Amino acid sequence: MLKALRRVTVKENKPVDSVAEFEQEYDEKRKRDKYVLRLYVTGMTEKSRMAIENIKTICEEHLSGRYNLEVIDIYRHPVLAKGDQIVATPTLIKKLPVPIRKFIGDMSETEKILMGLDLRMKKD
Amino acid sequence: MVRVNTKVKPEPEKFPAQLEKSMSGITGLDEITGGGLPKGRATLICGGPGSGKMLFGMEFLFRGATQFDEPGVFMAFEETAEELTGNVASLGFDLEKVAGEGKLLIDHVRVERNEIEETGEYDLEGLFIRLGYAIDSIGAKRVVLDTIESLFSGLSNTGVIRVELRRLFHWLKDKGMTTIITGEQGSGSLTREGLEEYVSDCVIFLDHRVSNQISTRRLRIVKYRGSTHGTNEFPFLIDEDGIRVLPITSLGLKHAVSDERISTGISRLDGMLGGSGYYRGSTILVSGTAGTGKTSIAGHFADASCRRGEKALFFAFEESPAQIVRNLRSIGIDLKPWLDKDLLFIHAERPTLYGLEAHLAVLHKVIQKSNPSIVIIDPISNLTAVGSQSEIKSMLIRIIDQLKSYNITTLCTSLTTHDRSLETTEVGISSLADTWLLLRDIESAGERNRGIYVLKSRGMAHSNQIREFLLTDHGIDLLDVYVGPAGVLTGSARLSSEEQERSNILLRQQEIERRKSRLERRRKKLETQIESLRAEFKAEEEELKSYMEQEDIRTVTINRQRKAMAEIRKADTD
């Protein structure tokens, strides 16, 4: 990240507002980030359905074209539950970009999810 | 608290006379619970930090997997599988091996609040699935949840957790899992989160206390629905074989008794005990002040036992094995051959080495290992260094009852201090003893001698005499009782008194001899007199006889003269 910043300042050869430039660069980079999300649900319960619906809406609105959402029914793949430390369901795991984050619930609190996914930007 | 969900149970639950139980395999626990933990139900193990909850659960699974062919799932909320495996390896549990055989599965459940964002409604179905999958994959019969309370710190919606926990425990019960749930002790309640509300079948409380710088672990069965159980606190020990609960078999005094008698090793002491010694399986207390020969009495007993070919176990709290052997050799008891032949075991330890319950456990362990027919504890009074009188008493009751149930004859020695009455023991176990030999020193005429008497001996006619005994180079020698005019005499007083008596006898005998010879002389004198009288008489008789003969001659002569005269005179005849 630092490397990129230095390259930018040298190229444009302007007085530097480094904070603003850093943020701009960071935002742009983040907008290019690929999101790998995994949602664990337990069959087609009401909570599962809600969670799938809610997360799909969020992804389409904010991550259109650069996300990969995998929905896993742990009734069918119980062995995966252990690896990803699933206790509560539904659970959403943000695998990429790092850091890994976990969300539990029916994904109805959009604001919390956006914050957690680092999609709530300063200017929004 | 638990509502029985009748809908899920396909078959009506049967209530046999006794609840079906699942052997825990934990040494001693199955004895105090009458067969183990409730089968197919949940047991709550609660206690403070470091009280051994996790280990309890782990041993339950390990024993189940290795001894009872019941695979188990350990759901760890606090430690990872690697940490757990390492922690219990020192206790002889090779979890990797058991896990490799498919009999144990450890699932580490990590719930970190700062890693989780709660966004709306959720349940804990994920946990159910994980547990269910783990159970199904190894065909588990046992489940341990350690410590499920961590969910409360990991998730904020306690309402959901409570509902889900209740559902989880029902679910486990329906699956027929014998479950252990561990819970951290809360202030004023058994567990911090009130888990006891959900688990109503069996609650066991573990406690770890330190008093007088010696720590003691204790276990108490708070409740056990549908089963009788001891409500006392049972000391337990965590050693290299895992948990060892020390059972009290004194729940009843039901041990069989033996009429067989065994020798004390001192024939004249056998004589004092109705002629044939102690009862087999009885408890003998030998008490006395310092240096009265308690260990020697014990040594004789051990020696006699080994001579019969029976194993003896000697617990020494004061002397090392080598010292015991040397000291007893000095009074002619050679224990060395018995040690060599593995007939005698000496287990020597300082009482302060560890706490009472640890001693008790070690006693148990050694007894079980060597399977002796007699046990000597020398001396029990030394245990006061590590416990109060009541604690020692309860420990001794346990050990004595245990030994009695095995029909092992036990001889305990106890040191009595001079500032107490002789007929009390330091630890107050006199009522437990069947035979009580009291050794005392008898002080008189500037010396100290050893005396022994049988204070009590249940079920036999025993001597009531105080006997003096000597420690000679051929063992303990009980002397004849010498009762002088001033009571029982001992030591040199006895010797001088005996000497006096001997000279008196001599004097009397001499007097008799003298009188005898005087009489003899007198008799001889009389006989001489009789003889002379008889001679005199005879002389007189002779004299008379000769006189009579002369008379006869004279008469004849006279007659002849008369006749001749007549012839001369020519007198006519008739």
PDB file of N, CA and C in Angstrom, chain A residues 7-97:
ATOM      1  N   ARG A   7       4.565   5.912  -5.336  1.00  0.00           N
ATOM      2  CA  ARG A   7       4.610   5.968  -6.791  1.00  0.00           C
ATOM      3  C   ARG A   7       3.684   7.076  -7.306  1.00  0.00           C
ATOM      4  N   VAL A   8       2.520   7.173  -6.715  1.00  0.00           N
ATOM      5  CA  VAL A   8       1.539   8.180  -7.118  1.00  0.00           C
ATOM      6  C   VAL A   8       2.105   9.589  -6.918  1.00  0.00           C
ATOM      7  N   THR A   9       2.663   9.843  -5.731  1.00  0.00           N
ATOM      8  CA  THR A   9       3.142  11.204  -5.434  1.00  0.00           C
ATOM      9  C   THR A   9       4.252  11.618  -6.397  1.00  0.00           C
ATOM     10  N   VAL A  10       5.129  10.679  -6.672  1.00  0.00           N
ATOM     11  CA  VAL A  10       6.248  11.004  -7.575  1.00  0.00           C
ATOM     12  C   VAL A  10       5.728  11.344  -8.962  1.00  0.00           C
ATOM     13  N   LYS A  11       4.729  10.507  -9.422  1.00  0.00           N
ATOM     14  CA  LYS A  11       4.222  10.681 -10.791  1.00  0.00           C
ATOM     15  C   LYS A  11       3.544  12.030 -10.976  1.00  0.00           C
ATOM     16  N   GLU A  12       2.683  12.428 -10.050  1.00  0.00           N
ATOM     17  CA  GLU A  12       1.875  13.633 -10.248  1.00  0.00           C
ATOM     18  C   GLU A  12       2.645  14.899  -9.890  1.00  0.00           C
ATOM     19  N   ASN A  13       3.651  14.742  -9.064  1.00  0.00           N
ATOM     20  CA  ASN A  13       4.535  15.842  -8.717  1.00  0.00           C
ATOM     21  C   ASN A  13       3.791  17.096  -8.253  1.00  0.00           C
ATOM     22  N   LYS A  14       2.963  16.931  -7.247  1.00  0.00           N
ATOM     23  CA  LYS A  14       2.124  18.018  -6.717  1.00  0.00           C
ATOM     24  C   LYS A  14       2.373  18.123  -5.231  1.00  0.00           C
ATOM     25  N   PRO A  15       1.963  19.267  -4.622  1.00  0.00           N
ATOM     26  CA  PRO A  15       2.003  19.274  -3.147  1.00  0.00           C
ATOM     27  C   PRO A  15       1.100  18.164  -2.596  1.00  0.00           C
ATOM     28  N   VAL A  16       1.561  17.517  -1.574  1.00  0.00           N
ATOM     29  CA  VAL A  16       0.924  16.255  -1.178  1.00  0.00           C
ATOM     30  C   VAL A  16       0.002  16.422   0.024  1.00  0.00           C
ATOM     31  N   ASP A  17      -1.269  16.063  -0.195  1.00  0.00           N
ATOM     32  CA  ASP A  17      -2.155  15.854   0.969  1.00  0.00           C
ATOM     33  C   ASP A  17      -2.204  14.337   1.178  1.00  0.00           C
ATOM     34  N   SER A  18      -1.237  13.841   1.926  1.00  0.00           N
ATOM     35  CA  SER A  18      -1.028  12.397   1.946  1.00  0.00           C
ATOM     36  C   SER A  18      -2.225  11.639   2.526  1.00  0.00           C
ATOM     37  N   VAL A  19      -2.889  12.217   3.536  1.00  0.00           N
ATOM     38  CA  VAL A  19      -4.024  11.515   4.152  1.00  0.00           C
ATOM     39  C   VAL A  19      -5.129  11.322   3.126  1.00  0.00           C
ATOM     40  N   ALA A  20      -5.469  12.404   2.428  1.00  0.00           N
ATOM     41  CA  ALA A  20      -6.540  12.338   1.455  1.00  0.00           C
ATOM     42  C   ALA A  20      -6.198  11.364   0.339  1.00  0.00           C
ATOM     43  N   GLU A  21      -4.943  11.431  -0.066  1.00  0.00           N
ATOM     44  CA  GLU A  21      -4.532  10.535  -1.147  1.00  0.00           C
ATOM     45  C   GLU A  21      -4.552   9.075  -0.720  1.00  0.00           C
ATOM     46  N   PHE A  22      -4.125   8.866   0.503  1.00  0.00           N
ATOM     47  CA  PHE A  22      -4.141   7.499   1.030  1.00  0.00           C
ATOM     48  C   PHE A  22      -5.545   6.952   1.049  1.00  0.00           C
ATOM     49  N   GLU A  23      -6.454   7.800   1.535  1.00  0.00           N
ATOM     50  CA  GLU A  23      -7.848   7.351   1.637  1.00  0.00           C
ATOM     51  C   GLU A  23      -8.425   7.080   0.265  1.00  0.00           C
ATOM     52  N   GLN A  24      -8.096   7.966  -0.654  1.00  0.00           N
ATOM     53  CA  GLN A  24      -8.624   7.798  -2.006  1.00  0.00           C
ATOM     54  C   GLN A  24      -8.119   6.500  -2.619  1.00  0.00           C
ATOM     55  N   GLU A  25      -6.819   6.331  -2.481  1.00  0.00           N
ATOM     56  CA  GLU A  25      -6.190   5.132  -3.012  1.00  0.00           C
ATOM     57  C   GLU A  25      -6.794   3.866  -2.381  1.00  0.00           C
ATOM     58  N   TYR A  26      -6.994   3.965  -1.065  1.00  0.00           N
ATOM     59  CA  TYR A  26      -7.510   2.826  -0.306  1.00  0.00           C
ATOM     60  C   TYR A  26      -8.916   2.491  -0.749  1.00  0.00           C
ATOM     61  N   ASP A  27      -9.720   3.544  -0.883  1.00  0.00           N
ATOM     62  CA  ASP A  27     -11.096   3.334  -1.315  1.00  0.00           C
ATOM     63  C   ASP A  27     -11.143   2.689  -2.686  1.00  0.00           C
ATOM     64  N   GLU A  28     -10.284   3.202  -3.576  1.00  0.00           N
ATOM     65  CA  GLU A  28     -10.281   2.657  -4.935  1.00  0.00           C
ATOM     66  C   GLU A  28      -9.873   1.202  -4.943  1.00  0.00           C
ATOM     67  N   LYS A  29      -8.865   0.929  -4.137  1.00  0.00           N
ATOM     68  CA  LYS A  29      -8.397  -0.453  -4.058  1.00  0.00           C
ATOM     69  C   LYS A  29      -9.486  -1.359  -3.499  1.00  0.00           C
ATOM     70  N   ARG A  30     -10.164  -0.809  -2.467  1.00  0.00           N
ATOM     71  CA  ARG A  30     -11.183  -1.611  -1.826  1.00  0.00           C
ATOM     72  C   ARG A  30     -12.341  -1.879  -2.785  1.00  0.00           C
ATOM     73  N   LYS A  31     -12.566  -0.946  -3.638  1.00  0.00           N
ATOM     74  CA  LYS A  31     -13.664  -1.136  -4.586  1.00  0.00           C
ATOM     75  C   LYS A  31     -13.341  -2.223  -5.603  1.00  0.00           C
ATOM     76  N   ARG A  32     -12.024  -2.471  -5.743  1.00  0.00           N
ATOM     77  CA  ARG A  32     -11.630  -3.530  -6.668  1.00  0.00           C
ATOM     78  C   ARG A  32     -11.568  -4.900  -5.987  1.00  0.00           C
ATOM     79  N   ASP A  33     -11.577  -4.860  -4.607  1.00  0.00           N
ATOM     80  CA  ASP A  33     -11.433  -6.129  -3.870  1.00  0.00           C
ATOM     81  C   ASP A  33     -12.519  -7.131  -4.236  1.00  0.00           C
ATOM     82  N   LYS A  34     -12.064  -8.380  -4.366  1.00  0.00           N
ATOM     83  CA  LYS A  34     -13.021  -9.476  -4.564  1.00  0.00           C
ATOM     84  C   LYS A  34     -13.482  -9.952  -3.194  1.00  0.00           C
ATOM     85  N   TYR A  35     -14.758 -10.137  -3.078  1.00  0.00           N
ATOM     86  CA  TYR A  35     -15.290 -10.653  -1.816  1.00  0.00           C
ATOM     87  C   TYR A  35     -15.629 -12.129  -1.956  1.00  0.00           C
ATOM     88  N   VAL A  36     -15.097 -12.906  -1.022  1.00  0.00           N
ATOM     89  CA  VAL A  36     -15.494 -14.321  -0.957  1.00  0.00           C
ATOM     90  C   VAL A  36     -16.290 -14.507   0.314  1.00  0.00           C
ATOM     91  N   LEU A  37     -17.540 -14.807   0.151  1.00  0.00           N
ATOM     92  CA  LEU A  37     -18.431 -14.946   1.306  1.00  0.00           C
ATOM     93  C   LEU A  37     -18.996 -16.365   1.340  1.00  0.00           C
ATOM     94  N   ARG A  38     -19.169 -16.838   2.573  1.00  0.00           N
ATOM     95  CA  ARG A  38     -19.750 -18.168   2.714  1.00  0.00           C
ATOM     96  C   ARG A  38     -20.858 -18.073   3.763  1.00  0.00           C
ATOM     97  N   LEU A  39     -22.010 -18.504   3.384  1.00  0.00           N
ATOM     98  CA  LEU A  39     -23.138 -18.436   4.310  1.00  0.00           C
ATOM     99  C   LEU A  39     -23.558 -19.861   4.687  1.00  0.00           C
ATOM    100  N   TYR A  40     -23.507 -20.095   5.986  1.00  0.00           N
ATOM    101  CA  TYR A  40     -23.937 -21.406   6.478  1.00  0.00           C
ATOM    102  C   TYR A  40     -25.371 -21.315   6.959  1.00  0.00           C
ATOM    103  N   VAL A  41     -26.215 -22.184   6.450  1.00  0.00           N
ATOM    104  CA  VAL A  41     -27.606 -22.212   6.902  1.00  0.00           C
ATOM    105  C   VAL A  41     -27.979 -23.641   7.267  1.00  0.00           C
ATOM    106  N   THR A  42     -29.119 -23.745   7.921  1.00  0.00           N
ATOM    107  CA  THR A  42     -29.588 -25.070   8.326  1.00  0.00           C
ATOM    108  C   THR A  42     -30.898 -25.343   7.620  1.00  0.00           C
ATOM    109  N   GLY A  43     -30.790 -25.908   6.452  1.00  0.00           N
ATOM    110  CA  GLY A  43     -31.969 -26.269   5.682  1.00  0.00           C
ATOM    111  C   GLY A  43     -32.752 -25.016   5.286  1.00  0.00           C
ATOM    112  N   MET A  44     -33.975 -25.179   4.879  1.00  0.00           N
ATOM    113  CA  MET A  44     -34.763 -24.024   4.464  1.00  0.00           C
ATOM    114  C   MET A  44     -35.676 -23.566   5.584  1.00  0.00           C
ATOM    115  N   THR A  45     -35.095 -23.146   6.640  1.00  0.00           N
ATOM    116  CA  THR A  45     -35.903 -22.588   7.723  1.00  0.00           C
ATOM    117  C   THR A  45     -36.168 -21.127   7.403  1.00  0.00           C
ATOM    118  N   GLU A  46     -37.029 -20.520   8.186  1.00  0.00           N
ATOM    119  CA  GLU A  46     -37.369 -19.111   7.980  1.00  0.00           C
ATOM    120  C   GLU A  46     -36.112 -18.246   8.101  1.00  0.00           C
ATOM    121  N   LYS A  47     -35.302 -18.577   9.110  1.00  0.00           N
ATOM    122  CA  LYS A  47     -34.096 -17.789   9.333  1.00  0.00           C
ATOM    123  C   LYS A  47     -33.121 -17.962   8.169  1.00  0.00           C
ATOM    124  N   SER A  48     -33.037 -19.173   7.656  1.00  0.00           N
ATOM    125  CA  SER A  48     -32.138 -19.430   6.536  1.00  0.00           C
ATOM    126  C   SER A  48     -32.559 -18.628   5.316  1.00  0.00           C
ATOM    127  N   ARG A  49     -33.840 -18.704   5.061  1.00  0.00           N
ATOM    128  CA  ARG A  49     -34.374 -18.018   3.893  1.00  0.00           C
ATOM    129  C   ARG A  49     -34.140 -16.512   3.985  1.00  0.00           C
ATOM    130  N   MET A  50     -34.423 -15.978   5.185  1.00  0.00           N
ATOM    131  CA  MET A  50     -34.216 -14.548   5.423  1.00  0.00           C
ATOM    132  C   MET A  50     -32.760 -14.162   5.204  1.00  0.00           C
ATOM    133  N   ALA A  51     -31.897 -14.984   5.745  1.00  0.00           N
ATOM    134  CA  ALA A  51     -30.467 -14.675   5.674  1.00  0.00           C
ATOM    135  C   ALA A  51     -29.997 -14.666   4.229  1.00  0.00           C
ATOM    136  N   ILE A  52     -30.406 -15.677   3.494  1.00  0.00           N
ATOM    137  CA  ILE A  52     -29.967 -15.762   2.093  1.00  0.00           C
ATOM    138  C   ILE A  52     -30.462 -14.553   1.311  1.00  0.00           C
ATOM    139  N   GLU A  53     -31.714 -14.239   1.521  1.00  0.00           N
ATOM    140  CA  GLU A  53     -32.322 -13.124   0.822  1.00  0.00           C
ATOM    141  C   GLU A  53     -31.624 -11.808   1.155  1.00  0.00           C
ATOM    142  N   ASN A  54     -31.429 -11.593   2.462  1.00  0.00           N
ATOM    143  CA  ASN A  54     -30.816 -10.338   2.905  1.00  0.00           C
ATOM    144  C   ASN A  54     -29.395 -10.176   2.377  1.00  0.00           C
ATOM    145  N   ILE A  55     -28.618 -11.250   2.452  1.00  0.00           N
ATOM    146  CA  ILE A  55     -27.221 -11.094   2.046  1.00  0.00           C
ATOM    147  C   ILE A  55     -27.108 -10.923   0.541  1.00  0.00           C
ATOM    148  N   LYS A  56     -28.012 -11.567  -0.161  1.00  0.00           N
ATOM    149  CA  LYS A  56     -27.994 -11.397  -1.628  1.00  0.00           C
ATOM    150  C   LYS A  56     -28.281  -9.941  -2.001  1.00  0.00           C
ATOM    151  N   THR A  57     -29.255  -9.361  -1.331  1.00  0.00           N
ATOM    152  CA  THR A  57     -29.607  -7.969  -1.600  1.00  0.00           C
ATOM    153  C   THR A  57     -28.413  -7.066  -1.335  1.00  0.00           C
ATOM    154  N   ILE A  58     -27.755  -7.274  -0.181  1.00  0.00           N
ATOM    155  CA  ILE A  58     -26.608  -6.440   0.177  1.00  0.00           C
ATOM    156  C   ILE A  58     -25.509  -6.583  -0.859  1.00  0.00           C
ATOM    157  N   CYS A  59     -25.243  -7.794  -1.259  1.00  0.00           N
ATOM    158  CA  CYS A  59     -24.171  -8.041  -2.210  1.00  0.00           C
ATOM    159  C   CYS A  59     -24.448  -7.381  -3.556  1.00  0.00           C
ATOM    160  N   GLU A  60     -25.694  -7.549  -3.990  1.00  0.00           N
ATOM    161  CA  GLU A  60     -26.035  -6.958  -5.285  1.00  0.00           C
ATOM    162  C   GLU A  60     -25.912  -5.453  -5.248  1.00  0.00           C
ATOM    163  N   GLU A  61     -26.301  -4.858  -4.131  1.00  0.00           N
ATOM    164  CA  GLU A  61     -26.264  -3.391  -4.022  1.00  0.00           C
ATOM    165  C   GLU A  61     -24.849  -2.865  -3.909  1.00  0.00           C
ATOM    166  N   HIS A  62     -24.020  -3.553  -3.170  1.00  0.00           N
ATOM    167  CA  HIS A  62     -22.719  -2.984  -2.843  1.00  0.00           C
ATOM    168  C   HIS A  62     -21.543  -3.699  -3.475  1.00  0.00           C
ATOM    169  N   LEU A  63     -21.728  -4.927  -3.868  1.00  0.00           N
ATOM    170  CA  LEU A  63     -20.570  -5.685  -4.346  1.00  0.00           C
ATOM    171  C   LEU A  63     -20.843  -6.290  -5.717  1.00  0.00           C
ATOM    172  N   SER A  64     -21.681  -5.612  -6.461  1.00  0.00           N
ATOM    173  CA  SER A  64     -22.113  -6.191  -7.725  1.00  0.00           C
ATOM    174  C   SER A  64     -20.910  -6.564  -8.588  1.00  0.00           C
ATOM    175  N   GLY A  65     -20.878  -7.776  -9.016  1.00  0.00           N
ATOM    176  CA  GLY A  65     -19.844  -8.224  -9.936  1.00  0.00           C
ATOM    177  C   GLY A  65     -18.535  -8.613  -9.307  1.00  0.00           C
ATOM    178  N   ARG A  66     -18.356  -8.372  -8.065  1.00  0.00           N
ATOM    179  CA  ARG A  66     -17.060  -8.741  -7.475  1.00  0.00           C
ATOM    180  C   ARG A  66     -17.219  -9.520  -6.165  1.00  0.00           C
ATOM    181  N   TYR A  67     -18.225 -10.341  -6.159  1.00  0.00           N
ATOM    182  CA  TYR A  67     -18.368 -11.175  -4.968  1.00  0.00           C
ATOM    183  C   TYR A  67     -18.663 -12.612  -5.358  1.00  0.00           C
ATOM    184  N   ASN A  68     -18.322 -13.439  -4.473  1.00  0.00           N
ATOM    185  CA  ASN A  68     -18.579 -14.857  -4.662  1.00  0.00           C
ATOM    186  C   ASN A  68     -19.253 -15.366  -3.398  1.00  0.00           C
ATOM    187  N   LEU A  69     -20.543 -15.601  -3.463  1.00  0.00           N
ATOM    188  CA  LEU A  69     -21.297 -16.039  -2.290  1.00  0.00           C
ATOM    189  C   LEU A  69     -21.616 -17.524  -2.410  1.00  0.00           C
ATOM    190  N   GLU A  70     -21.213 -18.260  -1.394  1.00  0.00           N
ATOM    191  CA  GLU A  70     -21.453 -19.694  -1.385  1.00  0.00           C
ATOM    192  C   GLU A  70     -22.407 -19.985  -0.227  1.00  0.00           C
ATOM    193  N   VAL A  71     -23.494 -20.619  -0.523  1.00  0.00           N
ATOM    194  CA  VAL A  71     -24.442 -20.959   0.550  1.00  0.00           C
ATOM    195  C   VAL A  71     -24.316 -22.455   0.849  1.00  0.00           C
ATOM    196  N   ILE A  72     -24.059 -22.749   2.101  1.00  0.00           N
ATOM    197  CA  ILE A  72     -23.851 -24.154   2.475  1.00  0.00           C
ATOM    198  C   ILE A  72     -24.906 -24.575   3.491  1.00  0.00           C
ATOM    199  N   ASP A  73     -25.567 -25.671   3.187  1.00  0.00           N
ATOM    200  CA  ASP A  73     -26.523 -26.234   4.139  1.00  0.00           C
ATOM    201  C   ASP A  73     -25.756 -27.239   4.993  1.00  0.00           C
ATOM    202  N   ILE A  74     -25.568 -26.902   6.284  1.00  0.00           N
ATOM    203  CA  ILE A  74     -24.726 -27.804   7.091  1.00  0.00           C
ATOM    204  C   ILE A  74     -25.431 -29.101   7.457  1.00  0.00           C
ATOM    205  N   TYR A  75     -26.718 -29.173   7.212  1.00  0.00           N
ATOM    206  CA  TYR A  75     -27.361 -30.483   7.364  1.00  0.00           C
ATOM    207  C   TYR A  75     -26.746 -31.465   6.365  1.00  0.00           C
ATOM    208  N   ARG A  76     -26.419 -30.913   5.195  1.00  0.00           N
ATOM    209  CA  ARG A  76     -25.866 -31.791   4.154  1.00  0.00           C
ATOM    210  C   ARG A  76     -24.359 -31.921   4.271  1.00  0.00           C
ATOM    211  N   HIS A  77     -23.730 -30.892   4.769  1.00  0.00           N
ATOM    212  CA  HIS A  77     -22.264 -30.939   4.879  1.00  0.00           C
ATOM    213  C   HIS A  77     -21.816 -30.648   6.303  1.00  0.00           C
ATOM    214  N   PRO A  78     -22.191 -31.513   7.221  1.00  0.00           N
ATOM    215  CA  PRO A  78     -21.882 -31.208   8.626  1.00  0.00           C
ATOM    216  C   PRO A  78     -20.371 -31.093   8.889  1.00  0.00           C
ATOM    217  N   VAL A  79     -19.584 -31.782   8.083  1.00  0.00           N
ATOM    218  CA  VAL A  79     -18.152 -31.787   8.336  1.00  0.00           C
ATOM    219  C   VAL A  79     -17.553 -30.390   8.186  1.00  0.00           C
ATOM    220  N   LEU A  80     -18.170 -29.551   7.347  1.00  0.00           N
ATOM    221  CA  LEU A  80     -17.653 -28.191   7.148  1.00  0.00           C
ATOM    222  C   LEU A  80     -17.881 -27.303   8.371  1.00  0.00           C
ATOM    223  N   ALA A  81     -18.876 -27.646   9.139  1.00  0.00           N
ATOM    224  CA  ALA A  81     -19.223 -26.817  10.298  1.00  0.00           C
ATOM    225  C   ALA A  81     -18.076 -26.747  11.286  1.00  0.00           C
ATOM    226  N   LYS A  82     -17.361 -27.857  11.429  1.00  0.00           N
ATOM    227  CA  LYS A  82     -16.271 -27.912  12.389  1.00  0.00           C
ATOM    228  C   LYS A  82     -15.125 -27.007  11.941  1.00  0.00           C
ATOM    229  N   GLY A  83     -14.793 -27.100  10.666  1.00  0.00           N
ATOM    230  CA  GLY A  83     -13.665 -26.332  10.156  1.00  0.00           C
ATOM    231  C   GLY A  83     -13.864 -24.831  10.274  1.00  0.00           C
ATOM    232  N   ASP A  84     -15.075 -24.373  10.052  1.00  0.00           N
ATOM    233  CA  ASP A  84     -15.314 -22.941  10.113  1.00  0.00           C
ATOM    234  C   ASP A  84     -15.871 -22.496  11.456  1.00  0.00           C
ATOM    235  N   GLN A  85     -15.796 -23.395  12.450  1.00  0.00           N
ATOM    236  CA  GLN A  85     -16.233 -23.059  13.811  1.00  0.00           C
ATOM    237  C   GLN A  85     -17.652 -22.500  13.839  1.00  0.00           C
ATOM    238  N   ILE A  86     -18.549 -23.247  13.244  1.00  0.00           N
ATOM    239  CA  ILE A  86     -19.947 -22.810  13.246  1.00  0.00           C
ATOM    240  C   ILE A  86     -20.617 -23.260  14.545  1.00  0.00           C
ATOM    241  N   VAL A  87     -21.186 -22.317  15.238  1.00  0.00           N
ATOM    242  CA  VAL A  87     -21.933 -22.634  16.445  1.00  0.00           C
ATOM    243  C   VAL A  87     -23.379 -22.191  16.261  1.00  0.00           C
ATOM    244  N   ALA A  88     -23.504 -20.908  15.949  1.00  0.00           N
ATOM    245  CA  ALA A  88     -24.845 -20.361  15.746  1.00  0.00           C
ATOM    246  C   ALA A  88     -25.149 -20.365  14.254  1.00  0.00           C
ATOM    247  N   THR A  89     -26.393 -20.432  13.926  1.00  0.00           N
ATOM    248  CA  THR A  89     -26.782 -20.359  12.518  1.00  0.00           C
ATOM    249  C   THR A  89     -27.944 -19.393  12.383  1.00  0.00           C
ATOM    250  N   PRO A  90     -28.084 -18.697  11.252  1.00  0.00           N
ATOM    251  CA  PRO A  90     -27.139 -18.690  10.124  1.00  0.00           C
ATOM    252  C   PRO A  90     -25.848 -17.948  10.465  1.00  0.00           C
ATOM    253  N   THR A  91     -24.749 -18.381   9.831  1.00  0.00           N
ATOM    254  CA  THR A  91     -23.481 -17.689   9.996  1.00  0.00           C
ATOM    255  C   THR A  91     -22.932 -17.306   8.633  1.00  0.00           C
ATOM    256  N   LEU A  92     -22.504 -16.051   8.535  1.00  0.00           N
ATOM    257  CA  LEU A  92     -21.863 -15.595   7.303  1.00  0.00           C
ATOM    258  C   LEU A  92     -20.393 -15.406   7.611  1.00  0.00           C
ATOM    259  N   ILE A  93     -19.549 -15.950   6.748  1.00  0.00           N
ATOM    260  CA  ILE A  93     -18.123 -15.758   6.959  1.00  0.00           C
ATOM    261  C   ILE A  93     -17.545 -15.018   5.767  1.00  0.00           C
ATOM    262  N   LYS A  94     -16.855 -13.922   6.078  1.00  0.00           N
ATOM    263  CA  LYS A  94     -16.154 -13.185   5.022  1.00  0.00           C
ATOM    264  C   LYS A  94     -14.751 -13.760   4.947  1.00  0.00           C
ATOM    265  N   LYS A  95     -14.493 -14.556   3.937  1.00  0.00           N
ATOM    266  CA  LYS A  95     -13.191 -15.212   3.817  1.00  0.00           C
ATOM    267  C   LYS A  95     -12.165 -14.245   3.241  1.00  0.00           C
ATOM    268  N   LEU A  96     -12.602 -13.475   2.249  1.00  0.00           N
ATOM    269  CA  LEU A  96     -11.737 -12.489   1.620  1.00  0.00           C
ATOM    270  C   LEU A  96     -12.557 -11.227   1.437  1.00  0.00           C
ATOM    271  N   PRO A  97     -12.008 -10.058   1.447  1.00  0.00           N
ATOM    272  CA  PRO A  97     -10.608  -9.819   1.825  1.00  0.00           C
ATOM    273  C   PRO A  97     -10.373 -10.036   3.319  1.00  0.00           C
TER     274      PRO A  97
END
